[in-house]
PDB file of C-alpha atoms in Angstrom:
ATOM      1  CA  GLY H  23     148.247 156.890 213.497  1.00 66.00           C
ATOM      2  CA  GLN H  24     147.464 160.155 215.281  1.00 78.00           C
ATOM      3  CA  ASN H  25     149.898 163.122 215.455  1.00 89.00           C
ATOM      4  CA  ILE H  26     149.316 166.423 217.069  1.00 94.00           C
ATOM      5  CA  ASP H  27     151.940 169.139 217.158  1.00 96.00           C
ATOM      6  CA  GLN H  28     152.132 172.282 219.150  1.00 97.00           C
ATOM      7  CA  PRO H  29     154.968 174.437 220.444  1.00 97.00           C
ATOM      8  CA  THR H  30     156.385 173.455 223.610  1.00 96.00           C
ATOM      9  CA  GLU H  31     156.735 176.739 225.311  1.00 97.00           C
ATOM     10  CA  MET H  32     155.792 180.388 224.649  1.00 98.00           C
ATOM     11  CA  THR H  33     156.314 183.663 226.515  1.00 98.00           C
ATOM     12  CA  ALA H  34     154.114 186.748 226.240  1.00 97.00           C
ATOM     13  CA  THR H  35     153.655 190.003 227.961  1.00 97.00           C
ATOM     14  CA  GLU H  36     150.685 191.031 230.259  1.00 97.00           C
ATOM     15  CA  GLY H  37     148.028 192.746 228.175  1.00 97.00           C
ATOM     16  CA  ALA H  38     149.327 191.530 224.913  1.00 97.00           C
ATOM     17  CA  ILE H  39     147.909 188.986 222.483  1.00 97.00           C
ATOM     18  CA  VAL H  40     149.253 185.456 221.849  1.00 98.00           C
ATOM     19  CA  GLN H  41     148.435 182.824 219.290  1.00 98.00           C
ATOM     20  CA  ILE H  42     149.137 179.154 220.084  1.00 98.00           C
ATOM     21  CA  ASN H  43     149.184 176.908 217.006  1.00 98.00           C
ATOM     22  CA  CYS H  44     148.256 173.241 216.683  1.00 98.00           C
ATOM     23  CA  THR H  45     148.733 171.112 213.607  1.00 97.00           C
ATOM     24  CA  TYR H  46     147.170 167.590 213.456  1.00 95.00           C
ATOM     25  CA  GLN H  47     147.208 164.532 211.272  1.00 92.00           C
ATOM     26  CA  THR H  48     144.517 162.086 212.400  1.00 84.00           C
ATOM     27  CA  SER H  49     142.617 159.239 210.832  1.00 81.00           C
ATOM     28  CA  GLY H  50     139.348 161.041 210.549  1.00 84.00           C
ATOM     29  CA  PHE H  51     138.124 164.109 212.358  1.00 89.00           C
ATOM     30  CA  ASN H  52     135.153 164.776 214.595  1.00 89.00           C
ATOM     31  CA  GLY H  53     136.168 167.881 216.335  1.00 93.00           C
ATOM     32  CA  LEU H  54     139.060 169.774 217.890  1.00 95.00           C
ATOM     33  CA  PHE H  55     139.234 170.968 221.657  1.00 96.00           C
ATOM     34  CA  TRP H  56     141.378 173.301 223.459  1.00 97.00           C
ATOM     35  CA  TYR H  57     141.979 172.837 227.217  1.00 97.00           C
ATOM     36  CA  GLN H  58     143.786 174.860 229.834  1.00 97.00           C
ATOM     37  CA  GLN H  59     145.679 173.242 232.570  1.00 96.00           C
ATOM     38  CA  HIS H  60     147.413 175.130 235.408  1.00 95.00           C
ATOM     39  CA  ALA H  61     150.276 173.451 237.176  1.00 91.00           C
ATOM     40  CA  GLY H  62     149.100 170.717 239.487  1.00 87.00           C
ATOM     41  CA  GLU H  63     145.463 171.086 238.402  1.00 91.00           C
ATOM     42  CA  ALA H  64     143.153 169.199 235.921  1.00 92.00           C
ATOM     43  CA  PRO H  65     142.556 170.428 232.478  1.00 95.00           C
ATOM     44  CA  THR H  66     139.530 172.671 231.972  1.00 96.00           C
ATOM     45  CA  PHE H  67     137.657 173.056 228.732  1.00 95.00           C
ATOM     46  CA  LEU H  68     138.146 176.244 226.798  1.00 96.00           C
ATOM     47  CA  SER H  69     136.625 175.758 223.218  1.00 95.00           C
ATOM     48  CA  TYR H  70     135.395 173.299 220.568  1.00 94.00           C
ATOM     49  CA  ASN H  71     135.712 173.621 216.876  1.00 96.00           C
ATOM     50  CA  VAL H  72     134.185 171.004 214.384  1.00 94.00           C
ATOM     51  CA  LEU H  73     133.512 173.454 211.432  1.00 95.00           C
ATOM     52  CA  ASP H  74     136.030 175.673 209.713  1.00 96.00           C
ATOM     53  CA  GLY H  75     136.204 179.260 211.057  1.00 96.00           C
ATOM     54  CA  LEU H  76     136.598 181.204 214.214  1.00 96.00           C
ATOM     55  CA  GLU H  77     134.815 180.672 217.516  1.00 94.00           C
ATOM     56  CA  GLU H  78     134.960 183.508 220.024  1.00 94.00           C
ATOM     57  CA  LYS H  79     134.386 183.251 223.650  1.00 90.00           C
ATOM     58  CA  GLY H  80     135.369 186.386 225.621  1.00 94.00           C
ATOM     59  CA  ARG H  81     139.065 186.857 225.539  1.00 96.00           C
ATOM     60  CA  PHE H  82     139.677 183.545 224.037  1.00 96.00           C
ATOM     61  CA  SER H  83     139.150 182.600 220.357  1.00 97.00           C
ATOM     62  CA  SER H  84     139.789 179.421 218.476  1.00 98.00           C
ATOM     63  CA  PHE H  85     140.163 178.816 214.738  1.00 98.00           C
ATOM     64  CA  LEU H  86     139.994 175.736 212.674  1.00 98.00           C
ATOM     65  CA  SER H  87     140.945 174.790 209.067  1.00 97.00           C
ATOM     66  CA  ARG H  88     140.039 171.235 208.456  1.00 95.00           C
ATOM     67  CA  SER H  89     141.668 171.227 205.014  1.00 94.00           C
ATOM     68  CA  LYS H  90     145.036 172.306 206.501  1.00 95.00           C
ATOM     69  CA  GLY H  91     144.751 170.229 209.710  1.00 95.00           C
ATOM     70  CA  TYR H  92     145.351 173.383 211.591  1.00 96.00           C
ATOM     71  CA  SER H  93     143.993 175.201 214.511  1.00 98.00           C
ATOM     72  CA  TYR H  94     145.042 178.184 216.775  1.00 98.00           C
ATOM     73  CA  LEU H  95     144.011 179.528 220.071  1.00 98.00           C
ATOM     74  CA  LEU H  96     144.128 183.194 220.451  1.00 98.00           C
ATOM     75  CA  LEU H  97     144.346 184.787 223.928  1.00 97.00           C
ATOM     76  CA  LYS H  98     143.734 188.587 224.068  1.00 97.00           C
ATOM     77  CA  GLU H  99     144.422 191.023 226.920  1.00 97.00           C
ATOM     78  CA  LEU H 100     146.744 188.456 228.630  1.00 97.00           C
ATOM     79  CA  GLN H 101     146.620 188.288 232.363  1.00 97.00           C
ATOM     80  CA  MET H 102     149.050 186.784 234.712  1.00 97.00           C
ATOM     81  CA  LYS H 103     146.490 184.004 235.524  1.00 97.00           C
ATOM     82  CA  ASP H 104     146.710 182.894 231.934  1.00 98.00           C
ATOM     83  CA  SER H 105     150.147 181.291 232.605  1.00 98.00           C
ATOM     84  CA  ALA H 106     149.349 177.692 232.152  1.00 97.00           C
ATOM     85  CA  SER H 107     149.689 174.840 229.706  1.00 97.00           C
ATOM     86  CA  TYR H 108     147.260 174.799 226.748  1.00 98.00           C
ATOM     87  CA  LEU H 109     146.295 171.425 225.213  1.00 97.00           C
ATOM     88  CA  CYS H 110     145.001 170.799 221.867  1.00 97.00           C
ATOM     89  CA  ALA H 111     143.087 167.636 221.409  1.00 95.00           C
ATOM     90  CA  VAL H 112     141.421 165.916 218.401  1.00 94.00           C
ATOM     91  CA  LEU H 113     138.539 163.613 218.375  1.00 90.00           C
ATOM     92  CA  PRO H 114     138.987 161.241 215.306  1.00 84.00           C
ATOM     93  CA  GLY H 115     136.020 160.038 213.373  1.00 73.00           C
ATOM     94  CA  ALA H 116     135.001 156.594 212.101  1.00 65.00           C
ATOM     95  CA  GLY H 117     133.508 155.459 215.383  1.00 67.00           C
ATOM     96  CA  SER H 118     136.687 156.178 217.462  1.00 70.00           C
ATOM     97  CA  TYR H 119     135.987 158.337 220.550  1.00 75.00           C
ATOM     98  CA  GLN H 120     139.582 158.265 221.706  1.00 83.00           C
ATOM     99  CA  LEU H 121     140.390 161.923 222.403  1.00 88.00           C
ATOM    100  CA  THR H 122     144.060 162.432 221.296  1.00 90.00           C
ATOM    101  CA  PHE H 123     146.093 165.201 222.947  1.00 93.00           C
ATOM    102  CA  GLY H 124     149.087 167.119 221.933  1.00 94.00           C
ATOM    103  CA  LYS H 125     151.755 167.516 224.539  1.00 94.00           C
ATOM    104  CA  GLY H 126     150.752 170.929 225.329  1.00 95.00           C
ATOM    105  CA  THR H 127     152.152 174.488 225.140  1.00 97.00           C
ATOM    106  CA  LYS H 128     153.358 176.016 228.217  1.00 97.00           C
ATOM    107  CA  LEU H 129     152.549 179.747 228.231  1.00 98.00           C
ATOM    108  CA  SER H 130     154.348 182.182 230.662  1.00 98.00           C
ATOM    109  CA  VAL H 131     152.948 185.633 230.929  1.00 97.00           C
ATOM    110  CA  ILE H 132     155.478 188.052 232.187  1.00 97.00           C
ATOM    111  CA  PRO H 133     154.807 191.605 233.456  1.00 95.00           C
TER     112      PRO H 133
ATOM    113  CA  LYS W  19     125.900 170.542 239.297  1.00 71.00           C
ATOM    114  CA  ALA W  20     128.782 168.714 241.026  1.00 82.00           C
ATOM    115  CA  GLY W  21     131.823 168.122 238.818  1.00 93.00           C
ATOM    116  CA  VAL W  22     133.746 164.896 238.216  1.00 96.00           C
ATOM    117  CA  THR W  23     135.130 163.507 241.465  1.00 96.00           C
ATOM    118  CA  GLN W  24     137.990 161.071 241.792  1.00 97.00           C
ATOM    119  CA  THR W  25     139.294 159.129 244.785  1.00 96.00           C
ATOM    120  CA  PRO W  26     141.801 158.794 246.215  1.00 97.00           C
ATOM    121  CA  ARG W  27     143.517 162.054 245.368  1.00 96.00           C
ATOM    122  CA  TYR W  28     147.060 160.849 246.283  1.00 96.00           C
ATOM    123  CA  LEU W  29     148.382 157.287 246.581  1.00 96.00           C
ATOM    124  CA  ILE W  30     151.766 155.885 247.365  1.00 97.00           C
ATOM    125  CA  LYS W  31     152.422 152.235 246.545  1.00 97.00           C
ATOM    126  CA  THR W  32     155.500 149.971 246.062  1.00 97.00           C
ATOM    127  CA  ARG W  33     156.385 147.880 243.007  1.00 97.00           C
ATOM    128  CA  GLY W  34     154.500 144.798 242.440  1.00 97.00           C
ATOM    129  CA  GLN W  35     151.231 146.040 244.276  1.00 98.00           C
ATOM    130  CA  GLN W  36     148.038 146.694 242.714  1.00 97.00           C
ATOM    131  CA  VAL W  37     145.863 149.783 242.847  1.00 98.00           C
ATOM    132  CA  THR W  38     142.212 150.730 242.232  1.00 98.00           C
ATOM    133  CA  LEU W  39     141.164 154.209 241.315  1.00 98.00           C
ATOM    134  CA  SER W  40     137.559 155.565 241.339  1.00 98.00           C
ATOM    135  CA  CYS W  41     135.794 158.051 239.316  1.00 98.00           C
ATOM    136  CA  SER W  42     132.159 159.587 239.600  1.00 97.00           C
ATOM    137  CA  PRO W  43     131.049 161.470 236.502  1.00 97.00           C
ATOM    138  CA  ILE W  44     128.929 164.516 236.423  1.00 96.00           C
ATOM    139  CA  SER W  45     125.389 163.646 236.951  1.00 95.00           C
ATOM    140  CA  GLY W  46     123.719 162.599 233.664  1.00 93.00           C
ATOM    141  CA  HIS W  47     127.028 161.838 231.877  1.00 95.00           C
ATOM    142  CA  ARG W  48     127.233 158.295 230.678  1.00 94.00           C
ATOM    143  CA  SER W  49     130.674 158.261 229.087  1.00 94.00           C
ATOM    144  CA  VAL W  50     133.741 158.084 231.173  1.00 96.00           C
ATOM    145  CA  SER W  51     137.380 158.190 229.744  1.00 96.00           C
ATOM    146  CA  TRP W  52     140.687 157.602 231.665  1.00 97.00           C
ATOM    147  CA  TYR W  53     144.052 159.364 230.922  1.00 96.00           C
ATOM    148  CA  GLN W  54     147.532 158.998 232.236  1.00 97.00           C
ATOM    149  CA  GLN W  55     149.578 162.111 232.351  1.00 95.00           C
ATOM    150  CA  THR W  56     153.317 162.235 232.904  1.00 92.00           C
ATOM    151  CA  PRO W  57     155.865 165.115 232.229  1.00 86.00           C
ATOM    152  CA  GLY W  58     157.432 163.303 229.245  1.00 82.00           C
ATOM    153  CA  GLN W  59     154.473 161.831 227.586  1.00 86.00           C
ATOM    154  CA  GLY W  60     151.686 164.237 228.190  1.00 88.00           C
ATOM    155  CA  LEU W  61     148.076 163.152 228.384  1.00 92.00           C
ATOM    156  CA  GLN W  62     147.637 159.524 226.940  1.00 94.00           C
ATOM    157  CA  PHE W  63     144.404 157.901 226.516  1.00 93.00           C
ATOM    158  CA  LEU W  64     143.749 154.663 228.589  1.00 95.00           C
ATOM    159  CA  PHE W  65     140.274 153.654 227.844  1.00 92.00           C
ATOM    160  CA  GLU W  66     136.653 154.903 227.318  1.00 93.00           C
ATOM    161  CA  TYR W  67     133.332 153.493 228.643  1.00 94.00           C
ATOM    162  CA  PHE W  68     129.941 154.071 227.644  1.00 93.00           C
ATOM    163  CA  SER W  69     126.865 152.536 229.103  1.00 90.00           C
ATOM    164  CA  GLU W  70     129.010 149.914 230.856  1.00 93.00           C
ATOM    165  CA  THR W  71     130.890 148.926 227.692  1.00 92.00           C
ATOM    166  CA  GLN W  72     134.621 149.558 227.011  1.00 91.00           C
ATOM    167  CA  ARG W  73     134.512 150.972 223.512  1.00 88.00           C
ATOM    168  CA  ASN W  74     138.053 152.102 223.063  1.00 87.00           C
ATOM    169  CA  LYS W  75     141.402 151.149 224.659  1.00 91.00           C
ATOM    170  CA  GLY W  76     144.691 152.966 224.392  1.00 91.00           C
ATOM    171  CA  ASN W  77     148.024 151.478 223.889  1.00 92.00           C
ATOM    172  CA  PHE W  78     148.809 150.304 227.346  1.00 95.00           C
ATOM    173  CA  PRO W  79     149.570 146.807 228.675  1.00 96.00           C
ATOM    174  CA  GLY W  80     146.968 144.373 230.064  1.00 95.00           C
ATOM    175  CA  ARG W  81     147.941 145.352 233.564  1.00 97.00           C
ATOM    176  CA  PHE W  82     145.663 148.366 233.073  1.00 97.00           C
ATOM    177  CA  SER W  83     141.964 147.526 233.300  1.00 96.00           C
ATOM    178  CA  GLY W  84     138.781 149.215 234.123  1.00 96.00           C
ATOM    179  CA  ARG W  85     135.045 148.945 234.322  1.00 96.00           C
ATOM    180  CA  GLN W  86     131.935 151.043 234.422  1.00 97.00           C
ATOM    181  CA  PHE W  87     129.007 150.430 236.660  1.00 96.00           C
ATOM    182  CA  SER W  88     125.284 150.810 235.887  1.00 95.00           C
ATOM    183  CA  ASN W  89     125.329 154.228 237.641  1.00 94.00           C
ATOM    184  CA  SER W  90     128.142 155.348 235.270  1.00 95.00           C
ATOM    185  CA  ARG W  91     130.775 155.436 237.959  1.00 97.00           C
ATOM    186  CA  SER W  92     134.004 154.014 236.902  1.00 97.00           C
ATOM    187  CA  GLU W  93     137.087 152.300 238.261  1.00 98.00           C
ATOM    188  CA  MET W  94     140.347 151.567 236.888  1.00 97.00           C
ATOM    189  CA  ASN W  95     142.832 148.978 238.130  1.00 98.00           C
ATOM    190  CA  VAL W  96     146.580 148.701 237.746  1.00 97.00           C
ATOM    191  CA  SER W  97     148.160 145.357 238.799  1.00 96.00           C
ATOM    192  CA  THR W  98     151.808 144.473 239.389  1.00 97.00           C
ATOM    193  CA  LEU W  99     152.766 148.247 239.631  1.00 97.00           C
ATOM    194  CA  GLU W 100     155.992 149.399 237.965  1.00 97.00           C
ATOM    195  CA  LEU W 101     157.983 152.450 238.818  1.00 97.00           C
ATOM    196  CA  GLY W 102     156.973 153.942 235.375  1.00 95.00           C
ATOM    197  CA  ASP W 103     153.333 153.908 236.458  1.00 97.00           C
ATOM    198  CA  SER W 104     153.925 156.967 238.572  1.00 97.00           C
ATOM    199  CA  ALA W 105     151.772 159.651 236.985  1.00 96.00           C
ATOM    200  CA  LEU W 106     148.632 161.659 237.414  1.00 96.00           C
ATOM    201  CA  TYR W 107     145.600 159.545 236.470  1.00 97.00           C
ATOM    202  CA  LEU W 108     142.611 161.755 235.155  1.00 97.00           C
ATOM    203  CA  CYS W 109     139.154 160.778 234.572  1.00 97.00           C
ATOM    204  CA  ALA W 110     136.856 162.797 232.317  1.00 96.00           C
ATOM    205  CA  SER W 111     132.969 162.559 231.736  1.00 96.00           C
ATOM    206  CA  SER W 112     130.759 163.556 228.837  1.00 93.00           C
ATOM    207  CA  THR W 113     127.005 163.181 228.066  1.00 91.00           C
ATOM    208  CA  THR W 114     128.008 160.929 224.990  1.00 87.00           C
ATOM    209  CA  PRO W 115     131.430 159.967 223.681  1.00 83.00           C
ATOM    210  CA  GLN W 116     131.585 162.551 221.124  1.00 83.00           C
ATOM    211  CA  GLU W 117     130.586 165.436 223.302  1.00 87.00           C
ATOM    212  CA  THR W 118     132.990 167.664 225.410  1.00 91.00           C
ATOM    213  CA  GLN W 119     134.915 166.000 228.104  1.00 93.00           C
ATOM    214  CA  TYR W 120     135.131 167.499 231.752  1.00 95.00           C
ATOM    215  CA  PHE W 121     137.952 166.274 233.773  1.00 96.00           C
ATOM    216  CA  GLY W 122     138.174 165.427 237.511  1.00 96.00           C
ATOM    217  CA  PRO W 123     140.990 166.569 239.671  1.00 95.00           C
ATOM    218  CA  GLY W 124     143.026 163.359 239.140  1.00 96.00           C
ATOM    219  CA  THR W 125     144.696 160.887 241.297  1.00 97.00           C
ATOM    220  CA  ARG W 126     148.404 161.216 241.655  1.00 96.00           C
ATOM    221  CA  LEU W 127     150.081 157.905 242.089  1.00 97.00           C
ATOM    222  CA  LEU W 128     153.598 157.424 243.157  1.00 97.00           C
ATOM    223  CA  VAL W 129     155.243 154.081 242.868  1.00 97.00           C
ATOM    224  CA  LEU W 130     158.260 153.338 244.985  1.00 96.00           C
TER     225      LEU W 130
END
């Protein structure tokens, strides 16, 4: 089966840096995605990792270690608008294109 | 380029009724996936279509069905609605099944 774990909630201060972790156990691996979802809205794509290492995109970076089944999303220079849920999702391999999501991490940014 | 569109945006039904939801993917995207999102379970995969063929199905009862048309538009149907079917139903499209999925705004279904 597929199992994706991430913390339920996190709180961080405006201007700070926060790291949201995601661990996964899936039958095969064909990529890991991070999405941001504001309350009442649809998820929006943030990043994609398929090879080990760090992918940087502005204030957001995502890291992947396939051997450890581990990823993190790093948010720098936090802004109030970053308060949202962050969803980790894995695309298994072996011909399965069923994107499996973790339950999401609700991030609250406080002044 | 227009994003993924879903209709209707909100729906109220009663137990036992059936409902059909529609999704129009981003132009050029041929893969459409459907998800159910509830506070307790998070985002759960329903099914995925590519070139009018259902290639993957999640762990949902047979009351949940779908189809994809030749223009890549997709519909999902839920028959004999139950209270537990109340959820946000999200559609996502991608160029191919292994590429990044982009979500529509969702249809919020309330079953009374």
